[in-house]
PDB file of C-alpha atoms in Angstrom:
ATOM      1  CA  UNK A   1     124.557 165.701  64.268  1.00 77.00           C
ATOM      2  CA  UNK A   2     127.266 165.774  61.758  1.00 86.00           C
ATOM      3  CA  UNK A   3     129.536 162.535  64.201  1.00 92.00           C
ATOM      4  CA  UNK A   4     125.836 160.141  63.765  1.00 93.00           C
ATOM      5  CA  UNK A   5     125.195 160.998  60.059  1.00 93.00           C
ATOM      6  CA  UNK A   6     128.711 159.600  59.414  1.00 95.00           C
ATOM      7  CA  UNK A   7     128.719 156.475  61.637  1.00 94.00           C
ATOM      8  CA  UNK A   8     125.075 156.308  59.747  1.00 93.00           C
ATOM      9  CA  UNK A   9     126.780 156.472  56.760  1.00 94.00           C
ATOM     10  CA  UNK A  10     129.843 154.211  57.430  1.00 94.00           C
ATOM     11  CA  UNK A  11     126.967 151.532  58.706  1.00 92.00           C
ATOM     12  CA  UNK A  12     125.617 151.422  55.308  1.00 93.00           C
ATOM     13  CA  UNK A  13     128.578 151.700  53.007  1.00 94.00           C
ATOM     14  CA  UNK A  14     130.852 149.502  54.998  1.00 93.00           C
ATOM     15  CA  UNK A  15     128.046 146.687  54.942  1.00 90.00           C
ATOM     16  CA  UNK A  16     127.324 147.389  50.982  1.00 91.00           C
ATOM     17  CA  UNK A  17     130.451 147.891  49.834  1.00 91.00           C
ATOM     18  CA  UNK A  18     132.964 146.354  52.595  1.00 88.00           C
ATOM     19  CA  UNK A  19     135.541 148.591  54.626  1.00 89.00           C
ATOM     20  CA  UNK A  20     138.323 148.456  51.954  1.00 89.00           C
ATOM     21  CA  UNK A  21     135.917 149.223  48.929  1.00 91.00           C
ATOM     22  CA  UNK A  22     134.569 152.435  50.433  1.00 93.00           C
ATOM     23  CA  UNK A  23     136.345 155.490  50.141  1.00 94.00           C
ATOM     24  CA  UNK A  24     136.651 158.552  52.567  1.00 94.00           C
ATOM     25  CA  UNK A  25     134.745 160.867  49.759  1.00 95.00           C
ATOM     26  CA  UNK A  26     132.041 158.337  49.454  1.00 95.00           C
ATOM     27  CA  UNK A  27     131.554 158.334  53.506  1.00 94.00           C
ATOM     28  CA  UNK A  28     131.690 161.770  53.100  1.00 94.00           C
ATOM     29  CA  UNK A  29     128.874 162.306  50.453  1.00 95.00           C
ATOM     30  CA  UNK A  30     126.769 159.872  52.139  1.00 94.00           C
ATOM     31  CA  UNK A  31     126.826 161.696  55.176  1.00 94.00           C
ATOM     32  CA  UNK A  32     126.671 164.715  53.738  1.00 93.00           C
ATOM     33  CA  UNK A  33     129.360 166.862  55.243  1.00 94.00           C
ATOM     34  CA  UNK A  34     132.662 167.867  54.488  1.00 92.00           C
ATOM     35  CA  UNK A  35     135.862 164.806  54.239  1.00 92.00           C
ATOM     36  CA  UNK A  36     137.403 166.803  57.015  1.00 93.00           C
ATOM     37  CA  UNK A  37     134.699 166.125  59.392  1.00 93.00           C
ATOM     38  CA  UNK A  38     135.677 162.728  59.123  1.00 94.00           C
ATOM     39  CA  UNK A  39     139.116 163.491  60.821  1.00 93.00           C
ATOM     40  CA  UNK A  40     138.169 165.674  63.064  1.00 93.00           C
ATOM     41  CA  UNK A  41     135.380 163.000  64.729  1.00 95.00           C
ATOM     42  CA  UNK A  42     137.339 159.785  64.284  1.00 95.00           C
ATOM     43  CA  UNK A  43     140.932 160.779  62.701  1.00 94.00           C
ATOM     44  CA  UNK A  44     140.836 157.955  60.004  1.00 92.00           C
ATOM     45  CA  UNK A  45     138.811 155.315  58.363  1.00 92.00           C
ATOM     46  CA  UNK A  46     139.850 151.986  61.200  1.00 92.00           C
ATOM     47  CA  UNK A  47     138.557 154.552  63.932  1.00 93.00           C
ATOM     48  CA  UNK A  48     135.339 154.952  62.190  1.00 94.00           C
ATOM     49  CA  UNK A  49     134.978 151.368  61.689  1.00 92.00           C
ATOM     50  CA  UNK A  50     135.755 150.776  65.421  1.00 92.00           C
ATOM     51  CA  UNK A  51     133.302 152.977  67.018  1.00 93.00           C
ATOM     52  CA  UNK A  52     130.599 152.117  64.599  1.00 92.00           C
ATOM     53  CA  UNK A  53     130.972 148.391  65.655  1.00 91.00           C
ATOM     54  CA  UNK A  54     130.975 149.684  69.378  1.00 90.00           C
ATOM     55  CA  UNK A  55     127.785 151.343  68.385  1.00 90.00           C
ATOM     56  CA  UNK A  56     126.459 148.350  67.587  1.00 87.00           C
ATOM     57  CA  UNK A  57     127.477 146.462  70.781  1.00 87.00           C
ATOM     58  CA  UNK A  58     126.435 148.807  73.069  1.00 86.00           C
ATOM     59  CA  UNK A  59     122.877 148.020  72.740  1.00 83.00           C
ATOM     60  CA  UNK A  60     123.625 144.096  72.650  1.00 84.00           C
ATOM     61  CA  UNK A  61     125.628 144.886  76.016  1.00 84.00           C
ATOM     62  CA  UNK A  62     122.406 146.898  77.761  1.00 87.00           C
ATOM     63  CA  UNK A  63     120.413 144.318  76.683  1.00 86.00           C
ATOM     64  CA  UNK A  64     122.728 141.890  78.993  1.00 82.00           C
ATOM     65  CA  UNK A  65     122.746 144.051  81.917  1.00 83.00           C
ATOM     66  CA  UNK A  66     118.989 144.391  82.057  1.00 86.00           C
ATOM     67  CA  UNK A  67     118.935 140.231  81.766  1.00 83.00           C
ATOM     68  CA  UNK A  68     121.628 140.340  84.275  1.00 77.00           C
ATOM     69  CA  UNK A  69     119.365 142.395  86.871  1.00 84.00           C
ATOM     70  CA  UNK A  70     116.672 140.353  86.762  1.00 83.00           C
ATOM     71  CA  UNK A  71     116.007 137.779  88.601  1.00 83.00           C
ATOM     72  CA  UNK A  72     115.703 135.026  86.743  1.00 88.00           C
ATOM     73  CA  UNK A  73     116.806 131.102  87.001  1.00 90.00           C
ATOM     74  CA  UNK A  74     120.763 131.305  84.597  1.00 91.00           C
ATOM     75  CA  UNK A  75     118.785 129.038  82.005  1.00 93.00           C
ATOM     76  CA  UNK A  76     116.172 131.695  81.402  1.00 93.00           C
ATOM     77  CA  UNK A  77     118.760 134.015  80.796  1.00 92.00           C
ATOM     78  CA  UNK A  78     120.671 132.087  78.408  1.00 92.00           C
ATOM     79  CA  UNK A  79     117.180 131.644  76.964  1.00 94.00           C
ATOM     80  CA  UNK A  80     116.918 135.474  76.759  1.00 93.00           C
ATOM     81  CA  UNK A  81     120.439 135.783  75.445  1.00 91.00           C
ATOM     82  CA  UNK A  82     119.921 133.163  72.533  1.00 94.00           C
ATOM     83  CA  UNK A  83     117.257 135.389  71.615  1.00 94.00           C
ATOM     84  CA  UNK A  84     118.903 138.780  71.800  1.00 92.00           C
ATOM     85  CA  UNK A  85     121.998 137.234  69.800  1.00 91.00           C
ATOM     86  CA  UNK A  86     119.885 135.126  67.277  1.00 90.00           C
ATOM     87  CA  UNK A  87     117.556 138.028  66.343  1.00 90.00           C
ATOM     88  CA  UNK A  88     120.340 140.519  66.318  1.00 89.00           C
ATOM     89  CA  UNK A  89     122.666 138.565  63.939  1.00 88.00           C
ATOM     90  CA  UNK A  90     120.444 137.359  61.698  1.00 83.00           C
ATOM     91  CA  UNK A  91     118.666 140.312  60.809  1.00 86.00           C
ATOM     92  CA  UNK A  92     121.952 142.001  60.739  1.00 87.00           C
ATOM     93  CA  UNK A  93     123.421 139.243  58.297  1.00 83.00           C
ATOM     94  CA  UNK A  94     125.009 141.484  55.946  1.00 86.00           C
ATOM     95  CA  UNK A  95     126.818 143.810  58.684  1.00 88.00           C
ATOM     96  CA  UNK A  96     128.096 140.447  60.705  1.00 86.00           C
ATOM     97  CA  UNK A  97     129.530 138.770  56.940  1.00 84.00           C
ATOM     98  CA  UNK A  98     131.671 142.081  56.828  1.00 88.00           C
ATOM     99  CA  UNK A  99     132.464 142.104  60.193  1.00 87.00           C
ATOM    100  CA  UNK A 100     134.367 138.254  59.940  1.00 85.00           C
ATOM    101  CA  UNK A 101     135.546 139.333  56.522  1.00 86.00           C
ATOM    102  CA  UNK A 102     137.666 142.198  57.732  1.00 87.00           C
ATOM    103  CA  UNK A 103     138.496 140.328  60.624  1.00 86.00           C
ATOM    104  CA  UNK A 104     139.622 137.114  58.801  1.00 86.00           C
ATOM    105  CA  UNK A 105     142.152 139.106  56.887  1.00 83.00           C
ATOM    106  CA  UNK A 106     145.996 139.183  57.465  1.00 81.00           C
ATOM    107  CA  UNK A 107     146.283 143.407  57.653  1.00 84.00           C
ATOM    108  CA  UNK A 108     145.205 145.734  60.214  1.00 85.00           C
ATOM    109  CA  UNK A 109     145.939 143.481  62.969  1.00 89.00           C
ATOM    110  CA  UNK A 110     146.031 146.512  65.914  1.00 91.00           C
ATOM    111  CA  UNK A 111     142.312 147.191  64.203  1.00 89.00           C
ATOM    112  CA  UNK A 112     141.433 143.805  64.560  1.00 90.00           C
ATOM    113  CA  UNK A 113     142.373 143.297  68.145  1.00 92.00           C
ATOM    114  CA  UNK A 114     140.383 146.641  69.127  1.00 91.00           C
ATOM    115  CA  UNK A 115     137.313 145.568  67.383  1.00 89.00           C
ATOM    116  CA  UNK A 116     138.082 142.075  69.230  1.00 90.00           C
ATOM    117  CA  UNK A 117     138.228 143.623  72.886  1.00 90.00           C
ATOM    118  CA  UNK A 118     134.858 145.481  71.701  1.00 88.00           C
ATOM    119  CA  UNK A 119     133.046 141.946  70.933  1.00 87.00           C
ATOM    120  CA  UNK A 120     134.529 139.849  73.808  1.00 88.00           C
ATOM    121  CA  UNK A 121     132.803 141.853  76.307  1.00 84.00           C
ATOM    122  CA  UNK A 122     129.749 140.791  75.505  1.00 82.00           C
ATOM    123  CA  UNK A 123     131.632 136.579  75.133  1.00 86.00           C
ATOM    124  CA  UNK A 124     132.442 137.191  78.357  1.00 89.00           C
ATOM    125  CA  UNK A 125     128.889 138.577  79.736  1.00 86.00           C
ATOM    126  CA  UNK A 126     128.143 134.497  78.201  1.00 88.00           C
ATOM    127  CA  UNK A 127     130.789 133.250  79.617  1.00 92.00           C
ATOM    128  CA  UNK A 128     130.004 134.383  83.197  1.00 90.00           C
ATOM    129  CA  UNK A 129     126.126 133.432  83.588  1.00 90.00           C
ATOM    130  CA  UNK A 130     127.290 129.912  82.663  1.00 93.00           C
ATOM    131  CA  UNK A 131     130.251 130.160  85.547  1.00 94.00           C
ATOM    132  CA  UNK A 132     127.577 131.856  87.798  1.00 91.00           C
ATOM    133  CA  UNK A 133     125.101 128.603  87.319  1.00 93.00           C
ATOM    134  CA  UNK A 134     128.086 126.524  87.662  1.00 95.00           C
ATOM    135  CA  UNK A 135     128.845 127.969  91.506  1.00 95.00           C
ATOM    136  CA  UNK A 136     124.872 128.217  92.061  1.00 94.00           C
ATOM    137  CA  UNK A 137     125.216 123.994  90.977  1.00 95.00           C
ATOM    138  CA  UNK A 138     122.499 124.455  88.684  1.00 95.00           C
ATOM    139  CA  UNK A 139     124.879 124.170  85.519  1.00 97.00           C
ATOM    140  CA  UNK A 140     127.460 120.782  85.032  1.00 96.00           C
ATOM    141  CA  UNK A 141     131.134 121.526  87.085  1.00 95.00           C
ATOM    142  CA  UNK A 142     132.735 119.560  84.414  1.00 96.00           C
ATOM    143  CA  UNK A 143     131.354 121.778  80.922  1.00 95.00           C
ATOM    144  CA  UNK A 144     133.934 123.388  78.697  1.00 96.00           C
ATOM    145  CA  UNK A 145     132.269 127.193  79.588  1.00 95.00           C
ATOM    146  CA  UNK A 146     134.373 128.757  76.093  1.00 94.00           C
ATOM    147  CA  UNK A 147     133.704 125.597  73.788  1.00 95.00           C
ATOM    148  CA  UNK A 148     129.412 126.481  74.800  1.00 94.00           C
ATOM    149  CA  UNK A 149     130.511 129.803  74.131  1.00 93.00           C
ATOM    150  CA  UNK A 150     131.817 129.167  70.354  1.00 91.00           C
ATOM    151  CA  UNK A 151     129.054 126.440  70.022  1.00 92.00           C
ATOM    152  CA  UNK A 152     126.157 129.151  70.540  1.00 91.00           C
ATOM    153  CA  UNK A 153     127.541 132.136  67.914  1.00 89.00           C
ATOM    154  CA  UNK A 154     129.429 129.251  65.372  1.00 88.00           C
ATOM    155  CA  UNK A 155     125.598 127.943  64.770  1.00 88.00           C
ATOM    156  CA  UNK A 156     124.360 131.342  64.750  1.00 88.00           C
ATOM    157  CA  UNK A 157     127.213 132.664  62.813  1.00 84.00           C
ATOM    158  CA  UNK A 158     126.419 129.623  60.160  1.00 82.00           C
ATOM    159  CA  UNK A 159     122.932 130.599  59.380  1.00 79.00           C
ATOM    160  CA  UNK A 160     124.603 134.013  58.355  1.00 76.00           C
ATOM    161  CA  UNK A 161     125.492 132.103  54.888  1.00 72.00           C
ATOM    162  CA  UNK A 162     122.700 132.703  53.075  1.00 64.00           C
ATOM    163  CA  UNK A 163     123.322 130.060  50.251  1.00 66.00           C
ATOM    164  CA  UNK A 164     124.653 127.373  52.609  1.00 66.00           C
ATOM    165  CA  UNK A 165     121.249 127.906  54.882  1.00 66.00           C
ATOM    166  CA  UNK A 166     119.147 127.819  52.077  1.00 60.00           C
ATOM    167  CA  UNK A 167     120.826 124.463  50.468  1.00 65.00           C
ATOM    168  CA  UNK A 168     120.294 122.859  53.725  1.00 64.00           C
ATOM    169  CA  UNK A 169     117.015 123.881  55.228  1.00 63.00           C
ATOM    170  CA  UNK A 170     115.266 126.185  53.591  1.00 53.00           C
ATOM    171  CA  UNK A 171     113.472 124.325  51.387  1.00 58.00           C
ATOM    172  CA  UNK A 172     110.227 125.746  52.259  1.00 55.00           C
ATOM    173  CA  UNK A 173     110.159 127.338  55.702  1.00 57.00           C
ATOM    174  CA  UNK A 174     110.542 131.626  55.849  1.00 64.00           C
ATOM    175  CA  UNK A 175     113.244 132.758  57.345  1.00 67.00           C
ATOM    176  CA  UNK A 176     111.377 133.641  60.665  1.00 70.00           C
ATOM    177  CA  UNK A 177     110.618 129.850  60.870  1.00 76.00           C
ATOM    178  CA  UNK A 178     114.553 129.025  60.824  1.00 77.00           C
ATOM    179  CA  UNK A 179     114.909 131.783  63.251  1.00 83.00           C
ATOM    180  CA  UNK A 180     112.348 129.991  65.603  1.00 87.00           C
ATOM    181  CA  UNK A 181     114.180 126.542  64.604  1.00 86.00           C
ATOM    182  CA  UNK A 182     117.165 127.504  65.493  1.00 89.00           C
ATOM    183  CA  UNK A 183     116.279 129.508  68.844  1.00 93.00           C
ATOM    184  CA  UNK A 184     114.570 126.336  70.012  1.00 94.00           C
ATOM    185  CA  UNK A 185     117.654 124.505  68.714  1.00 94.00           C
ATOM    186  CA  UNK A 186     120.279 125.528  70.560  1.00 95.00           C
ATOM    187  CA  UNK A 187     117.750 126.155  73.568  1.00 96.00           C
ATOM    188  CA  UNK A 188     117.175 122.182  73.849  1.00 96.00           C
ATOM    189  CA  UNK A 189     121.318 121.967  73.603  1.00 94.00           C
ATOM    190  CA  UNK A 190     122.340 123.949  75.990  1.00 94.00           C
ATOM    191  CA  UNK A 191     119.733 122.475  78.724  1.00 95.00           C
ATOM    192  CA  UNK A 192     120.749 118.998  77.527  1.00 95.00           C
ATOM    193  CA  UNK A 193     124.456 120.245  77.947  1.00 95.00           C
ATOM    194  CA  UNK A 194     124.728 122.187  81.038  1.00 96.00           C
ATOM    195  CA  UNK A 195     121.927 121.688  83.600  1.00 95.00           C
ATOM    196  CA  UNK A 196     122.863 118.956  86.548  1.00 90.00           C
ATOM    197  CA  UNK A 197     120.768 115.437  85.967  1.00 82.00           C
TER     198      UNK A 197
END
C-alpha cells in the first residue's frame, strides 16, 4: 500500500538524513510513488513525520496494555516496562537522536507539541502504575512519581550517545551487555526508590 511504503520511506530517510535534510522528491522516490501521493495521505511533510512517530508508539502503547492486563505485582511491571523501553530505544538509537533533535529546535512548535501529546501517553501509562502501587501501599507515598519518570528515559535516553557510552563504559563489554547493565540498573533503582521498607 502506497500510505505504508511512504511512512516506510519517511522512517528511513528522516532517521538517515534528519526531517529538514530530506526532501518531498526524495520521500517520494524512496517510496516509489508519485510526490502527490504524499499530499493526498498526509497533506505535508510535519504530518508525515507525526503519524510515522505515532506508528512507532502504537506498538510501545499495546505493549503497555497487555502489561497492564496482567496480573502482575506494579514492580514486575515496571520490570517489564524497563525492558520494553530499554530494548526499544536502544536498538532504535538513530530514530530516537532525530526524534530530540527536531524536538530540541526553536521552529515548528504546533509540530512539536503534537508529536509531544503522541509520546506522553505512553509517560503517563509510567506515570500511573507507579500512582497505582502508591494507593495499593506497595510503592513510597512520599516519591516524586514525574522526577522517576524522567530518571528512567534520561538514563535510557543517555546511552543513545553513542560516543559518550562508549568513553564511559564500553571499554570491552558488547552492546547487549550494556543493555543487560543498564536493565538491571535502573531495575535495582527503582526497587531501592519506590517500594515501602
Amino acid at each position: 500500500m502506497s500510505k505504508e511504503r511512504i511512512l516506510d520511506a519517511a522512517d528511513k530517510l528522516f532517521v538517515e538524513k534528519g526531517y529538514d535534510a530530506t526532501s518531498v522528491r526524495e520521500l517520494a522516490q524512496e517510496a516509489d510513488v508519485n510526490i502527490a501521493m504524499i499530499s493526498y495521505y498526509f497533506g505535508s511533510k510535519e504530518n508525515l513525520l507525526e503519524e510515522m512517530i505515532l506508528r512507532r508508539t502504537q506498538h510501545t502503547r499495546a505493549k503497555i496494555e497487555e502489561f497492564k492486563q496482567l496480573d502482575l505485582h506494579p514492580m514486575e511491571i515496571l520490570d517489564q516496562m524497563i525492558d520494553l523501553y530499554t530494548e526499544k530505544i536502544l536498538y532504535n538509537k538513530k530514530f530516537h537522536l532525530m526524534l530530540h533533535r527536531e524536538l530540541s529546535l526553536s521552529q515548528r512548535e504546533e509540530l512539536h507539541e503534537r508529536i509531544i501529546g503522541i509520546l506522553e501517553g505512553n509517560w503517563q501509562h509510567m506515570k500511573s502504575i507507579i500512582q497505582n502501587g502508591q494507593n495499593e501501599g506497595i510503592f513510597r507515598e512520599d516519591v516524586d512519581v514525574e522526577m522517576v519518570v524522567l530518571t528512567l528515559f534520561g538514563l535510557i535516553n543517555q546511552c543513545t550517545q553513542g560516543k559518550i557510552t562508549r568513553r564511559m563504559i564500553l571499554k570491552g563489554p558488547s552492546e547487549n551487555e550494556v543493555h543487560d547493565r543498564l536493565k538491571s540498573h535502573l531495575k535495582n533503582i527503582l526497587r531501592n526508590h519506590l517500594l515501602v521498607k
